mmCIF file of C-alpha atoms and ligand atoms in Angstrom:
data_model
loop_
_atom_site.group_PDB
_atom_site.id
_atom_site.type_symbol
_atom_site.label_atom_id
_atom_site.label_comp_id
_atom_site.label_asym_id
_atom_site.label_seq_id
_atom_site.Cartn_x
_atom_site.Cartn_y
_atom_site.Cartn_z
ATOM 1 C CA MET A 1 -51.658 33.899 -0.302
ATOM 2 C CA SER A 2 -49.032 31.183 -1.455
ATOM 3 C CA GLN A 3 -46.720 29.279 1.465
ATOM 4 C CA ALA A 4 -43.005 30.283 0.839
ATOM 5 C CA GLN A 5 -41.256 27.777 -0.819
ATOM 6 C CA PRO A 6 -38.541 25.862 0.823
ATOM 7 C CA PRO A 7 -35.127 27.246 -0.968
ATOM 8 C CA ALA A 8 -34.138 23.939 -3.780
ATOM 9 C CA GLN A 9 -31.744 21.468 -2.193
ATOM 10 C CA ARG A 10 -28.560 20.758 -3.976
ATOM 11 C CA PRO A 11 -27.672 17.056 -4.268
ATOM 12 C CA SER A 12 -25.714 15.791 -1.018
ATOM 13 C CA GLN A 13 -21.901 15.812 -1.835
ATOM 14 C CA ARG A 14 -21.092 14.432 1.514
ATOM 15 C CA TYR A 15 -19.130 11.289 1.230
ATOM 16 C CA ASP A 16 -20.265 8.390 2.847
ATOM 17 C CA GLY A 17 -18.510 5.278 2.382
ATOM 18 C CA LEU A 18 -17.013 3.259 -0.476
ATOM 19 C CA ILE A 19 -20.290 0.904 -0.650
ATOM 20 C CA ASP A 20 -22.377 4.121 -1.402
ATOM 21 C CA ARG A 21 -20.124 5.801 -3.426
ATOM 22 C CA TYR A 22 -19.547 2.287 -5.299
ATOM 23 C CA ARG A 23 -23.022 0.554 -4.954
ATOM 24 C CA ASP A 24 -23.178 -0.762 -8.468
ATOM 25 C CA ARG A 25 -19.912 -2.196 -8.426
ATOM 26 C CA LEU A 26 -20.122 -4.007 -5.557
ATOM 27 C CA PRO A 27 -22.402 -7.098 -4.172
ATOM 28 C CA VAL A 28 -25.585 -5.172 -2.116
ATOM 29 C CA SER A 29 -28.650 -4.045 -2.672
ATOM 30 C CA ASP A 30 -31.213 -1.753 -1.918
ATOM 31 C CA THR A 31 -32.423 -2.546 1.171
ATOM 32 C CA THR A 32 -28.925 -3.625 2.413
ATOM 33 C CA PRO A 33 -28.408 -2.653 5.742
ATOM 34 C CA ILE A 34 -24.732 -0.586 5.172
ATOM 35 C CA ILE A 35 -22.592 -0.706 8.235
ATOM 36 C CA SER A 36 -19.863 2.119 6.999
ATOM 37 C CA LEU A 37 -17.134 4.381 9.217
ATOM 38 C CA GLY A 38 -16.489 6.326 6.531
ATOM 39 C CA GLU A 39 -14.119 4.312 4.739
ATOM 40 C CA GLY A 40 -12.129 4.671 1.722
ATOM 41 C CA ASN A 41 -11.628 7.832 -0.518
ATOM 42 C CA THR A 42 -7.814 8.416 1.081
ATOM 43 C CA PRO A 43 -4.790 10.650 -0.201
ATOM 44 C CA LEU A 44 -2.778 9.711 -2.635
ATOM 45 C CA ILE A 45 0.170 11.463 -2.435
ATOM 46 C CA ARG A 46 3.050 11.997 -4.857
ATOM 47 C CA LEU A 47 6.600 12.056 -4.095
ATOM 48 C CA ASN A 48 8.107 14.963 -4.178
ATOM 49 C CA ASN A 49 11.489 14.367 -2.179
ATOM 50 C CA ILE A 50 12.570 10.476 -3.045
ATOM 51 C CA PRO A 51 12.432 10.163 -6.088
ATOM 52 C CA ARG A 52 15.134 13.152 -5.865
ATOM 53 C CA VAL A 53 17.019 11.210 -2.484
ATOM 54 C CA LEU A 54 16.702 7.910 -5.091
ATOM 55 C CA GLY A 55 18.265 10.045 -8.222
ATOM 56 C CA CYS A 56 15.637 8.667 -10.222
ATOM 57 C CA SER A 57 12.550 9.982 -12.392
ATOM 58 C CA LEU A 58 9.823 8.202 -11.510
ATOM 59 C CA ASP A 59 6.642 9.347 -10.635
ATOM 60 C CA ILE A 60 5.685 7.877 -6.981
ATOM 61 C CA TYR A 61 2.849 7.895 -5.666
ATOM 62 C CA VAL A 62 1.507 6.714 -2.176
ATOM 63 C CA LYS A 63 -2.091 5.196 -1.260
ATOM 64 C CA TYR A 64 -2.287 6.559 2.652
ATOM 65 C CA GLU A 65 -4.312 4.041 3.621
ATOM 66 C CA GLY A 66 -3.618 4.610 7.450
ATOM 67 C CA LEU A 67 -6.052 7.373 6.676
ATOM 68 C CA ASN A 68 -8.982 4.851 6.526
ATOM 69 C CA PRO A 69 -11.475 4.945 10.081
ATOM 70 C CA THR A 70 -9.556 2.747 11.659
ATOM 71 C CA GLY A 71 -6.288 3.729 10.482
ATOM 72 C CA SER A 72 -5.258 0.460 7.706
ATOM 73 C CA PHE A 73 -6.916 -0.570 4.137
ATOM 74 C CA LYS A 74 -8.345 -3.560 6.536
ATOM 75 C CA ASP A 75 -11.711 -1.205 6.386
ATOM 76 C CA ARG A 76 -12.189 -0.950 2.861
ATOM 77 C CA GLY A 77 -12.716 -5.236 3.002
ATOM 78 C CA MET A 78 -14.266 -4.902 6.821
ATOM 79 C CA THR A 79 -17.395 -2.481 5.858
ATOM 80 C CA MET A 80 -18.673 -5.438 2.881
ATOM 81 C CA ALA A 81 -17.999 -8.495 5.254
ATOM 82 C CA VAL A 82 -19.808 -6.607 8.342
ATOM 83 C CA THR A 83 -22.313 -5.508 6.203
ATOM 84 C CA LYS A 84 -23.260 -9.289 4.107
ATOM 85 C CA ALA A 85 -23.312 -10.723 7.928
ATOM 86 C CA VAL A 86 -25.631 -8.409 9.520
ATOM 87 C CA GLU A 87 -27.254 -8.880 6.564
ATOM 88 C CA ALA A 88 -27.770 -12.418 6.699
ATOM 89 C CA GLY A 89 -28.500 -11.887 10.704
ATOM 90 C CA SER A 90 -25.625 -12.672 12.119
ATOM 91 C CA LYS A 91 -25.190 -11.457 15.765
ATOM 92 C CA ALA A 92 -21.328 -12.170 15.314
ATOM 93 C CA VAL A 93 -17.598 -12.371 13.994
ATOM 94 C CA ILE A 94 -14.751 -13.392 14.396
ATOM 95 C CA CYS A 95 -10.926 -13.389 13.506
ATOM 96 C CA ALA A 96 -7.968 -14.170 13.195
ATOM 97 C CA SER A 97 -5.239 -11.364 13.492
ATOM 98 C CA THR A 98 -1.999 -9.518 12.979
ATOM 99 C CA GLY A 99 -3.579 -6.138 14.349
ATOM 100 C CA ASN A 100 -5.225 -4.549 12.068
ATOM 101 C CA THR A 101 -8.003 -6.995 10.541
ATOM 102 C CA SER A 102 -8.783 -7.580 14.196
ATOM 103 C CA ALA A 103 -9.180 -3.357 14.852
ATOM 104 C CA SER A 104 -11.232 -3.028 12.013
ATOM 105 C CA ALA A 105 -13.495 -6.028 13.279
ATOM 106 C CA ALA A 106 -14.060 -4.367 16.633
ATOM 107 C CA ALA A 107 -14.919 -1.560 15.162
ATOM 108 C CA TYR A 108 -16.966 -1.954 12.537
ATOM 109 C CA ALA A 109 -18.893 -4.416 14.893
ATOM 110 C CA ALA A 110 -19.572 -2.291 17.529
ATOM 111 C CA ARG A 111 -20.893 -0.082 14.990
ATOM 112 C CA ALA A 112 -23.500 -2.663 14.287
ATOM 113 C CA GLY A 113 -24.233 -3.538 17.763
ATOM 114 C CA ILE A 114 -22.700 -7.164 17.110
ATOM 115 C CA THR A 115 -20.280 -9.543 18.469
ATOM 116 C CA ALA A 116 -16.702 -9.301 17.982
ATOM 117 C CA PHE A 117 -14.060 -12.847 18.454
ATOM 118 C CA VAL A 118 -10.309 -11.494 18.232
ATOM 119 C CA LEU A 119 -7.493 -13.950 18.094
ATOM 120 C CA ILE A 120 -4.351 -12.505 18.000
ATOM 121 C CA PRO A 121 -0.674 -13.677 18.725
ATOM 122 C CA ASP A 122 0.104 -13.111 21.955
ATOM 123 C CA GLY A 123 2.610 -10.260 22.513
ATOM 124 C CA LYS A 124 3.510 -9.896 19.019
ATOM 125 C CA ILE A 125 0.608 -6.737 17.455
ATOM 126 C CA ALA A 126 1.826 -3.457 17.856
ATOM 127 C CA MET A 127 -0.049 -2.097 20.824
ATOM 128 C CA GLY A 128 -2.152 0.927 19.193
ATOM 129 C CA LYS A 129 -3.381 -1.931 17.271
ATOM 130 C CA LEU A 130 -3.921 -4.376 20.888
ATOM 131 C CA ALA A 131 -5.869 -1.302 22.279
ATOM 132 C CA GLN A 132 -8.213 -1.049 19.747
ATOM 133 C CA ALA A 133 -8.889 -3.785 19.890
ATOM 134 C CA MET A 134 -9.585 -3.196 23.341
ATOM 135 C CA MET A 135 -11.233 -0.525 23.174
ATOM 136 C CA TYR A 136 -14.105 -1.019 20.240
ATOM 137 C CA GLY A 137 -15.111 -3.594 22.737
ATOM 138 C CA ALA A 138 -13.943 -7.272 21.200
ATOM 139 C CA THR A 139 -13.588 -9.934 22.927
ATOM 140 C CA THR A 140 -9.334 -10.302 22.648
ATOM 141 C CA LEU A 141 -8.362 -13.652 22.863
ATOM 142 C CA GLN A 142 -3.860 -13.871 23.077
ATOM 143 C CA ILE A 143 -2.853 -17.128 21.358
ATOM 144 C CA ARG A 144 -0.113 -18.840 22.550
ATOM 145 C CA GLY A 145 1.123 -18.948 18.562
ATOM 146 C CA ASN A 146 1.392 -16.840 15.636
ATOM 147 C CA PHE A 147 -1.038 -16.041 12.625
ATOM 148 C CA ASP A 148 -1.238 -19.150 10.510
ATOM 149 C CA ASP A 149 -2.240 -20.945 13.865
ATOM 150 C CA GLY A 150 -5.392 -18.595 14.443
ATOM 151 C CA MET A 151 -6.444 -18.591 11.955
ATOM 152 C CA ARG A 152 -6.743 -22.743 11.395
ATOM 153 C CA LEU A 153 -8.454 -22.077 15.158
ATOM 154 C CA VAL A 154 -10.832 -19.925 13.071
ATOM 155 C CA LYS A 155 -11.928 -21.768 10.269
ATOM 156 C CA GLU A 156 -12.221 -24.699 12.925
ATOM 157 C CA VAL A 157 -14.616 -22.953 15.389
ATOM 158 C CA ALA A 158 -16.790 -21.457 12.380
ATOM 159 C CA ASP A 159 -17.997 -24.673 11.477
ATOM 160 C CA HIS A 160 -19.007 -25.052 15.376
ATOM 161 C CA ALA A 161 -19.740 -22.212 16.396
ATOM 162 C CA PRO A 162 -22.551 -19.286 15.263
ATOM 163 C CA VAL A 163 -19.692 -16.465 14.192
ATOM 164 C CA THR A 164 -18.833 -15.541 10.285
ATOM 165 C CA ILE A 165 -15.662 -15.145 9.540
ATOM 166 C CA VAL A 166 -14.342 -11.730 8.299
ATOM 167 C CA ASN A 167 -10.723 -12.570 7.781
ATOM 168 C CA SER A 168 -9.921 -12.407 3.804
ATOM 169 C CA VAL A 169 -11.071 -15.379 3.084
ATOM 170 C CA ASN A 170 -14.487 -14.143 3.114
ATOM 171 C CA PRO A 171 -15.163 -13.364 -0.525
ATOM 172 C CA PHE A 172 -16.719 -10.095 0.409
ATOM 173 C CA ARG A 173 -13.852 -8.678 2.392
ATOM 174 C CA LEU A 174 -11.942 -8.350 -1.470
ATOM 175 C CA GLN A 175 -14.730 -6.784 -3.051
ATOM 176 C CA GLY A 176 -14.516 -4.228 -0.340
ATOM 177 C CA GLN A 177 -10.325 -3.529 -1.092
ATOM 178 C CA LYS A 178 -10.708 -3.689 -5.146
ATOM 179 C CA THR A 179 -12.280 -0.015 -4.819
ATOM 180 C CA ALA A 180 -8.811 1.260 -3.585
ATOM 181 C CA ALA A 181 -7.793 0.380 -7.149
ATOM 182 C CA PHE A 182 -10.867 2.694 -9.076
ATOM 183 C CA GLU A 183 -9.858 5.628 -6.875
ATOM 184 C CA ILE A 184 -6.181 5.416 -8.185
ATOM 185 C CA ILE A 185 -7.589 4.881 -11.514
ATOM 186 C CA GLU A 186 -10.309 8.179 -11.359
ATOM 187 C CA GLU A 187 -7.197 10.248 -9.877
ATOM 188 C CA LEU A 188 -4.641 9.437 -12.351
ATOM 189 C CA GLY A 189 -6.743 8.838 -15.378
ATOM 190 C CA ARG A 190 -5.494 5.671 -16.067
ATOM 191 C CA ALA A 191 -3.746 2.868 -14.078
ATOM 192 C CA PRO A 192 -0.306 3.176 -12.870
ATOM 193 C CA ASP A 193 2.445 1.337 -14.578
ATOM 194 C CA TYR A 194 3.054 -0.595 -11.482
ATOM 195 C CA HIS A 195 1.564 -1.361 -8.292
ATOM 196 C CA CYS A 196 3.463 -1.858 -5.176
ATOM 197 C CA LEU A 197 1.983 -3.083 -1.881
ATOM 198 C CA PRO A 198 3.768 -5.839 0.625
ATOM 199 C CA VAL A 199 1.785 -8.701 1.464
ATOM 200 C CA GLY A 200 0.966 -11.508 4.006
ATOM 201 C CA ASN A 201 -1.501 -13.400 3.242
ATOM 202 C CA ALA A 202 -2.461 -11.880 -0.030
ATOM 203 C CA GLY A 203 -5.578 -10.410 -0.095
ATOM 204 C CA ASN A 204 -5.169 -7.229 -0.672
ATOM 205 C CA ILE A 205 -2.776 -7.763 -3.797
ATOM 206 C CA THR A 206 -5.325 -10.231 -5.111
ATOM 207 C CA ALA A 207 -8.402 -7.153 -4.609
ATOM 208 C CA HIS A 208 -6.120 -4.630 -6.104
ATOM 209 C CA TRP A 209 -6.097 -7.144 -8.771
ATOM 210 C CA ILE A 210 -9.115 -7.877 -8.833
ATOM 211 C CA GLY A 211 -10.706 -3.581 -9.296
ATOM 212 C CA TYR A 212 -7.465 -2.918 -12.325
ATOM 213 C CA CYS A 213 -9.361 -5.868 -14.259
ATOM 214 C CA GLU A 214 -12.658 -4.733 -13.904
ATOM 215 C CA SER A 215 -11.540 -1.348 -14.828
ATOM 216 C CA SER A 216 -10.363 -2.251 -17.333
ATOM 217 C CA ALA A 217 -12.327 -5.065 -18.904
ATOM 218 C CA SER A 218 -15.371 -3.945 -21.112
ATOM 219 C CA HIS A 219 -17.507 -7.374 -20.017
ATOM 220 C CA GLY A 220 -17.143 -9.347 -17.509
ATOM 221 C CA ASP A 221 -16.228 -12.685 -18.991
ATOM 222 C CA ASN A 222 -13.470 -14.471 -17.555
ATOM 223 C CA LEU A 223 -11.908 -11.314 -16.666
ATOM 224 C CA THR A 224 -9.749 -12.466 -14.146
ATOM 225 C CA GLU A 225 -8.784 -16.129 -12.876
ATOM 226 C CA SER A 226 -8.039 -14.612 -9.277
ATOM 227 C CA CYS A 227 -11.593 -13.791 -8.385
ATOM 228 C CA ALA A 228 -14.323 -16.280 -7.726
ATOM 229 C CA PHE A 229 -16.399 -14.016 -7.122
ATOM 230 C CA CYS A 230 -19.015 -14.446 -10.272
ATOM 231 C CA GLU A 231 -17.132 -17.975 -11.255
ATOM 232 C CA GLY A 232 -15.798 -16.826 -14.285
ATOM 233 C CA ASN A 233 -18.601 -14.362 -15.134
ATOM 234 C CA CYS A 234 -18.346 -10.826 -13.308
ATOM 235 C CA LYS A 235 -21.418 -8.426 -12.618
ATOM 236 C CA PHE A 236 -19.537 -5.911 -11.982
ATOM 237 C CA VAL A 237 -17.718 -4.440 -15.172
ATOM 238 C CA LYS A 238 -19.591 -1.119 -16.027
ATOM 239 C CA GLY A 239 -17.886 -0.752 -19.608
ATOM 240 C CA ALA A 240 -13.975 0.186 -19.443
ATOM 241 C CA VAL A 241 -12.744 3.149 -17.242
ATOM 242 C CA CYS A 242 -9.127 2.666 -18.742
ATOM 243 C CA SER A 243 -7.293 1.129 -20.888
ATOM 244 C CA ASN A 244 -4.170 -0.492 -19.132
ATOM 245 C CA ARG A 245 -3.259 -2.644 -16.204
ATOM 246 C CA PRO A 246 -0.240 -2.334 -14.290
ATOM 247 C CA LYS A 247 2.220 -4.644 -13.348
ATOM 248 C CA MET A 248 1.387 -6.212 -9.592
ATOM 249 C CA VAL A 249 4.744 -6.922 -7.105
ATOM 250 C CA GLY A 250 4.517 -7.902 -4.024
ATOM 251 C CA TYR A 251 6.875 -7.931 -1.099
ATOM 252 C CA GLN A 252 7.050 -9.530 2.002
ATOM 253 C CA ALA A 253 9.496 -9.717 5.061
ATOM 254 C CA SER A 254 12.895 -12.189 4.044
ATOM 255 C CA GLY A 255 11.701 -14.074 7.823
ATOM 256 C CA SER A 256 8.310 -13.784 6.747
ATOM 257 C CA ALA A 257 8.228 -14.720 2.937
ATOM 258 C CA PRO A 258 6.546 -17.490 1.802
ATOM 259 C CA PHE A 259 5.692 -16.820 -1.661
ATOM 260 C CA ILE A 260 9.440 -15.945 -2.355
ATOM 261 C CA ARG A 261 10.362 -19.675 -0.955
ATOM 262 C CA GLY A 262 7.931 -20.847 -3.037
ATOM 263 C CA ALA A 263 6.583 -23.088 0.279
ATOM 264 C CA MET A 264 4.376 -22.145 3.418
ATOM 265 C CA VAL A 265 6.970 -20.556 6.174
ATOM 266 C CA ASP A 266 6.374 -22.248 9.188
ATOM 267 C CA GLN A 267 8.355 -20.352 12.033
ATOM 268 C CA PRO A 268 7.804 -17.011 10.447
ATOM 269 C CA GLU A 269 9.839 -13.468 11.668
ATOM 270 C CA THR A 270 9.440 -10.291 10.798
ATOM 271 C CA VAL A 271 9.995 -6.860 13.343
ATOM 272 C CA ALA A 272 6.638 -5.808 10.345
ATOM 273 C CA THR A 273 4.781 -7.902 12.948
ATOM 274 C CA ALA A 274 1.556 -7.413 10.479
ATOM 275 C CA ILE A 275 2.940 -9.494 7.910
ATOM 276 C CA ARG A 276 4.399 -11.866 10.112
ATOM 277 C CA ILE A 277 2.457 -15.185 8.342
ATOM 278 C CA GLY A 278 3.898 -18.259 7.097
ATOM 279 C CA HIS A 279 0.878 -19.958 5.455
ATOM 280 C CA PRO A 280 -1.054 -17.062 2.860
ATOM 281 C CA GLN A 281 -4.421 -17.593 2.740
ATOM 282 C CA SER A 282 -4.927 -16.464 -0.891
ATOM 283 C CA TRP A 283 -1.631 -18.065 -2.508
ATOM 284 C CA ASP A 284 -3.224 -19.784 -5.707
ATOM 285 C CA ARG A 285 -4.955 -16.338 -6.168
ATOM 286 C CA ALA A 286 -2.080 -14.294 -5.903
ATOM 287 C CA TRP A 287 -0.227 -16.525 -7.857
ATOM 288 C CA LYS A 288 -2.538 -15.662 -10.703
ATOM 289 C CA VAL A 289 -2.350 -12.153 -10.370
ATOM 290 C CA MET A 290 1.475 -12.532 -10.916
ATOM 291 C CA SER A 291 0.809 -14.521 -14.441
ATOM 292 C CA GLU A 292 -2.056 -12.313 -15.411
ATOM 293 C CA SER A 293 0.368 -8.716 -14.364
ATOM 294 C CA GLY A 294 3.712 -9.878 -15.797
ATOM 295 C CA GLY A 295 4.294 -8.412 -11.983
ATOM 296 C CA TRP A 296 6.634 -10.249 -9.272
ATOM 297 C CA PHE A 297 7.222 -10.698 -5.528
ATOM 298 C CA ALA A 298 10.535 -10.203 -3.940
ATOM 299 C CA GLU A 299 11.666 -9.427 -0.266
ATOM 300 C CA VAL A 300 12.728 -7.263 1.905
ATOM 301 C CA THR A 301 14.894 -7.387 4.770
ATOM 302 C CA ASP A 302 13.639 -5.769 8.039
ATOM 303 C CA THR A 303 16.640 -3.346 8.399
ATOM 304 C CA GLU A 304 15.586 -2.021 4.505
ATOM 305 C CA ILE A 305 11.991 -1.804 5.641
ATOM 306 C CA LEU A 306 12.484 0.479 8.658
ATOM 307 C CA ALA A 307 14.864 2.567 6.591
ATOM 308 C CA ALA A 308 12.085 2.991 4.168
ATOM 309 C CA GLN A 309 10.153 3.504 7.059
ATOM 310 C CA ARG A 310 12.272 6.917 8.388
ATOM 311 C CA MET A 311 12.547 7.484 4.907
ATOM 312 C CA LEU A 312 9.066 8.164 4.149
ATOM 313 C CA THR A 313 8.264 10.561 7.469
ATOM 314 C CA MET A 314 12.186 12.950 7.074
ATOM 315 C CA TYR A 315 11.560 13.627 3.297
ATOM 316 C CA GLU A 316 7.781 13.746 2.885
ATOM 317 C CA GLY A 317 6.191 13.744 6.291
ATOM 318 C CA ILE A 318 4.292 10.499 5.576
ATOM 319 C CA PHE A 319 3.927 8.059 8.590
ATOM 320 C CA CYS A 320 3.545 4.366 7.911
ATOM 321 C CA GLU A 321 3.644 1.291 9.772
ATOM 322 C CA PRO A 322 6.869 -1.277 9.224
ATOM 323 C CA ALA A 323 4.573 -3.665 7.607
ATOM 324 C CA SER A 324 3.669 -0.797 4.933
ATOM 325 C CA ALA A 325 7.217 0.607 4.129
ATOM 326 C CA ALA A 326 7.847 -2.673 2.654
ATOM 327 C CA SER A 327 6.578 -1.051 -0.314
ATOM 328 C CA LEU A 328 8.984 1.618 -0.366
ATOM 329 C CA ALA A 329 11.898 -0.584 1.009
ATOM 330 C CA GLY A 330 11.038 -3.185 -2.105
ATOM 331 C CA LEU A 331 11.050 -0.676 -5.097
ATOM 332 C CA ILE A 332 14.153 1.014 -3.758
ATOM 333 C CA ASN A 333 16.164 -2.608 -4.406
ATOM 334 C CA ASP A 334 14.020 -2.375 -7.948
ATOM 335 C CA ILE A 335 14.541 0.498 -9.011
ATOM 336 C CA LYS A 336 18.769 -0.572 -8.458
ATOM 337 C CA ALA A 337 18.389 -3.551 -10.070
ATOM 338 C CA GLY A 338 16.671 -1.822 -13.227
ATOM 339 C CA LYS A 339 13.927 -3.698 -12.700
ATOM 340 C CA ILE A 340 11.468 -0.272 -13.276
ATOM 341 C CA PRO A 341 12.133 2.260 -16.394
ATOM 342 C CA GLU A 342 13.309 5.805 -15.919
ATOM 343 C CA GLY A 343 9.765 7.284 -16.320
ATOM 344 C CA SER A 344 6.919 4.695 -15.172
ATOM 345 C CA SER A 345 4.290 5.623 -12.853
ATOM 346 C CA VAL A 346 4.302 3.585 -9.917
ATOM 347 C CA VAL A 347 1.271 3.385 -7.223
ATOM 348 C CA LEU A 348 2.960 2.392 -3.127
ATOM 349 C CA THR A 349 0.280 0.777 -0.759
ATOM 350 C CA LEU A 350 1.160 2.393 2.784
ATOM 351 C CA THR A 351 -1.556 -0.421 4.292
ATOM 352 C CA GLY A 352 -1.388 1.548 7.861
ATOM 353 C CA ASN A 353 -0.576 4.209 9.757
ATOM 354 C CA GLY A 354 2.753 4.305 11.484
ATOM 355 C CA MET A 355 0.916 5.340 14.853
ATOM 356 C CA LYS A 356 -0.084 2.123 14.993
ATOM 357 C CA ASP A 357 3.034 1.047 16.963
ATOM 358 C CA PRO A 358 5.330 3.692 18.705
ATOM 359 C CA ASP A 359 7.267 1.448 19.740
ATOM 360 C CA THR A 360 9.332 -0.188 16.793
ATOM 361 C CA ALA A 361 8.428 3.485 16.011
ATOM 362 C CA ILE A 362 10.893 5.248 18.951
ATOM 363 C CA ALA A 363 13.082 1.845 18.851
ATOM 364 C CA GLN A 364 14.852 3.041 15.906
ATOM 365 C CA CYS A 365 14.837 6.958 16.574
ATOM 366 C CA GLN A 366 17.262 6.341 19.088
ATOM 367 C CA SER A 367 20.147 5.580 16.378
ATOM 368 C CA ALA A 368 21.320 7.140 12.624
ATOM 369 C CA GLN A 369 19.904 5.019 9.917
ATOM 370 C CA GLY A 370 21.918 5.064 6.014
ATOM 371 C CA ASP A 371 21.508 8.827 5.939
ATOM 372 C CA VAL A 372 18.930 9.677 8.166
ATOM 373 C CA GLU A 373 20.178 11.024 11.836
ATOM 374 C CA LYS A 374 18.933 9.559 15.144
ATOM 375 C CA ALA A 375 16.043 11.821 16.400
ATOM 376 C CA ARG A 376 17.636 14.755 18.452
ATOM 377 C CA MET A 377 15.466 14.598 21.603
ATOM 378 C CA LEU A 378 17.342 16.010 24.824
ATOM 379 C CA THR A 379 15.691 16.183 28.238
ATOM 380 C CA ILE A 380 16.679 19.547 29.594
ATOM 381 C CA ASP A 381 15.927 21.974 32.796
ATOM 382 C CA ALA A 382 13.478 23.967 32.202
ATOM 383 C CA ASN A 383 14.663 27.373 31.735
ATOM 384 C CA LEU A 384 15.250 29.794 29.074
ATOM 385 C CA ASP A 385 18.456 29.215 28.895
ATOM 386 C CA SER A 386 18.330 25.482 28.271
ATOM 387 C CA VAL A 387 16.065 26.081 25.879
ATOM 388 C CA ARG A 388 17.795 28.859 24.061
ATOM 389 C CA SER A 389 21.294 26.573 24.090
ATOM 390 C CA ALA A 390 19.633 23.839 23.220
ATOM 391 C CA ILE A 391 18.023 25.599 20.190
ATOM 392 C CA LEU A 392 21.205 26.649 18.739
ATOM 393 C CA GLY A 393 23.428 23.585 19.399
ATOM 394 C CA PHE A 394 20.956 22.442 16.507
ATOM 395 C CA MET A 395 20.761 24.875 14.429
HETATM 396 N N1 LIG B 1 0.284 -4.367 6.207
HETATM 397 C C1 LIG B 1 -0.427 -4.397 7.140
HETATM 398 C C2 LIG B 1 -0.092 -3.087 7.664
HETATM 399 C C3 LIG B 1 -0.783 -5.233 7.279
HETATM 400 O O1 LIG B 1 -1.818 -5.143 8.794
HETATM 401 C C4 LIG B 1 -1.360 -6.880 6.442
HETATM 402 C C5 LIG B 1 -2.290 -7.501 6.865
HETATM 403 C C6 LIG B 1 -0.431 -6.364 5.226
HETATM 404 C C7 LIG B 1 -0.197 -5.541 5.283
HETATM 405 C C8 LIG B 1 -0.516 -7.398 4.251
HETATM 406 O O2 LIG B 1 -2.913 -7.996 3.653
HETATM 407 O O3 LIG B 1 -2.928 -10.082 4.285
HETATM 408 O O4 LIG B 1 -3.593 -9.077 2.602
HETATM 409 O O5 LIG B 1 -0.847 -9.502 2.288
HETATM 410 N N2 LIG B 1 -2.714 -7.799 8.132
HETATM 411 C C9 LIG B 1 -3.546 -8.793 8.651
HETATM 412 C C10 LIG B 1 -4.155 -8.861 9.868
HETATM 413 C C11 LIG B 1 -3.430 -9.986 8.236
HETATM 414 O O6 LIG B 1 -5.236 -9.248 10.703
HETATM 415 O O7 LIG B 1 -4.252 -7.184 10.414
HETATM 416 P P1 LIG B 1 -2.426 -8.672 2.718
#
């Protein structure tokens, strides 16, 4: 008697992170031990209400990177950086951070069973990010200095201790982050006309440009001077999947805007603590991105950043952190200045989740901002009359 056959297996539809998804376009082999938390594959949400409020006819999408496993785009780079560190036998990683890199490094190190050391500016990181680094078990060194001081120290100590740097100076970080451009092209069927991002170290804007260049090229020679990974001979081009590339637009907070000043800034300040950076690590690369893409850098004030953050929540139901909202704040200015032609498609990267920084969110809801009224919150007695009159009072 023949035995019953098991039902035919369908190929797995399970999403298993961006290295698995794009392994033919990333520096991994079949034996690389992949450290993943299912990062990437984030939603590209079309803005329905804000274009109407702004009175413009642009096709605006936000790439909501705050839905990555630790709540920011850093996870795209960190899965690659920690995977390669583990493959090379490293037992510890280290980074300087304004908060999100430290959260991500701590999580991926925990996943890999290795140690994470993070240097953060004392008192200048959002509470959610500090909670993450501590919960994921990183050794957290709060320095009496800013991100730029931390970065200098991390580079120095890596020469004297067996630790792998997982800041974006680690070339595997940008390789992982380029996959955001792959996802956008897959969803739109082409690259957008403009891609706007907040800029701190300028790693992410560079990584996106690398992704767009790889996707639009038919062979890999001298693809873009902003990528140093394959020394001008890219191995990851698999034939053009789209024909266009966007203009890249980078926005910085006015108090932390070295790309606008044309020089490093020694005392950066902004409410958007994630991009409170005066000495960007990808300085030369980002200038290459601008000259190659025909894009530009511009600055936005803290007031504009907070107003844009509030617009995204109130009009679209999308909560990003202040730094991320710099992308919408800058776009609004550039629309007003006539720099973005009507009918264009625009992608804004929302780099981090709004829940990372509850203190700034609650503080800014205490007052009205432009057209947006202050948050409706009352403390009332626990009885029906009080609840009913509160509801009627707000109708
Ligand atoms: N947005 C957020 C939310 C960030 O956390 C960062 C950088 C950026 C934008 C800027 O990206 O540096 O590639 O230009 N955060 C780093 C950190 C510095 O330590 O978490 P970039």
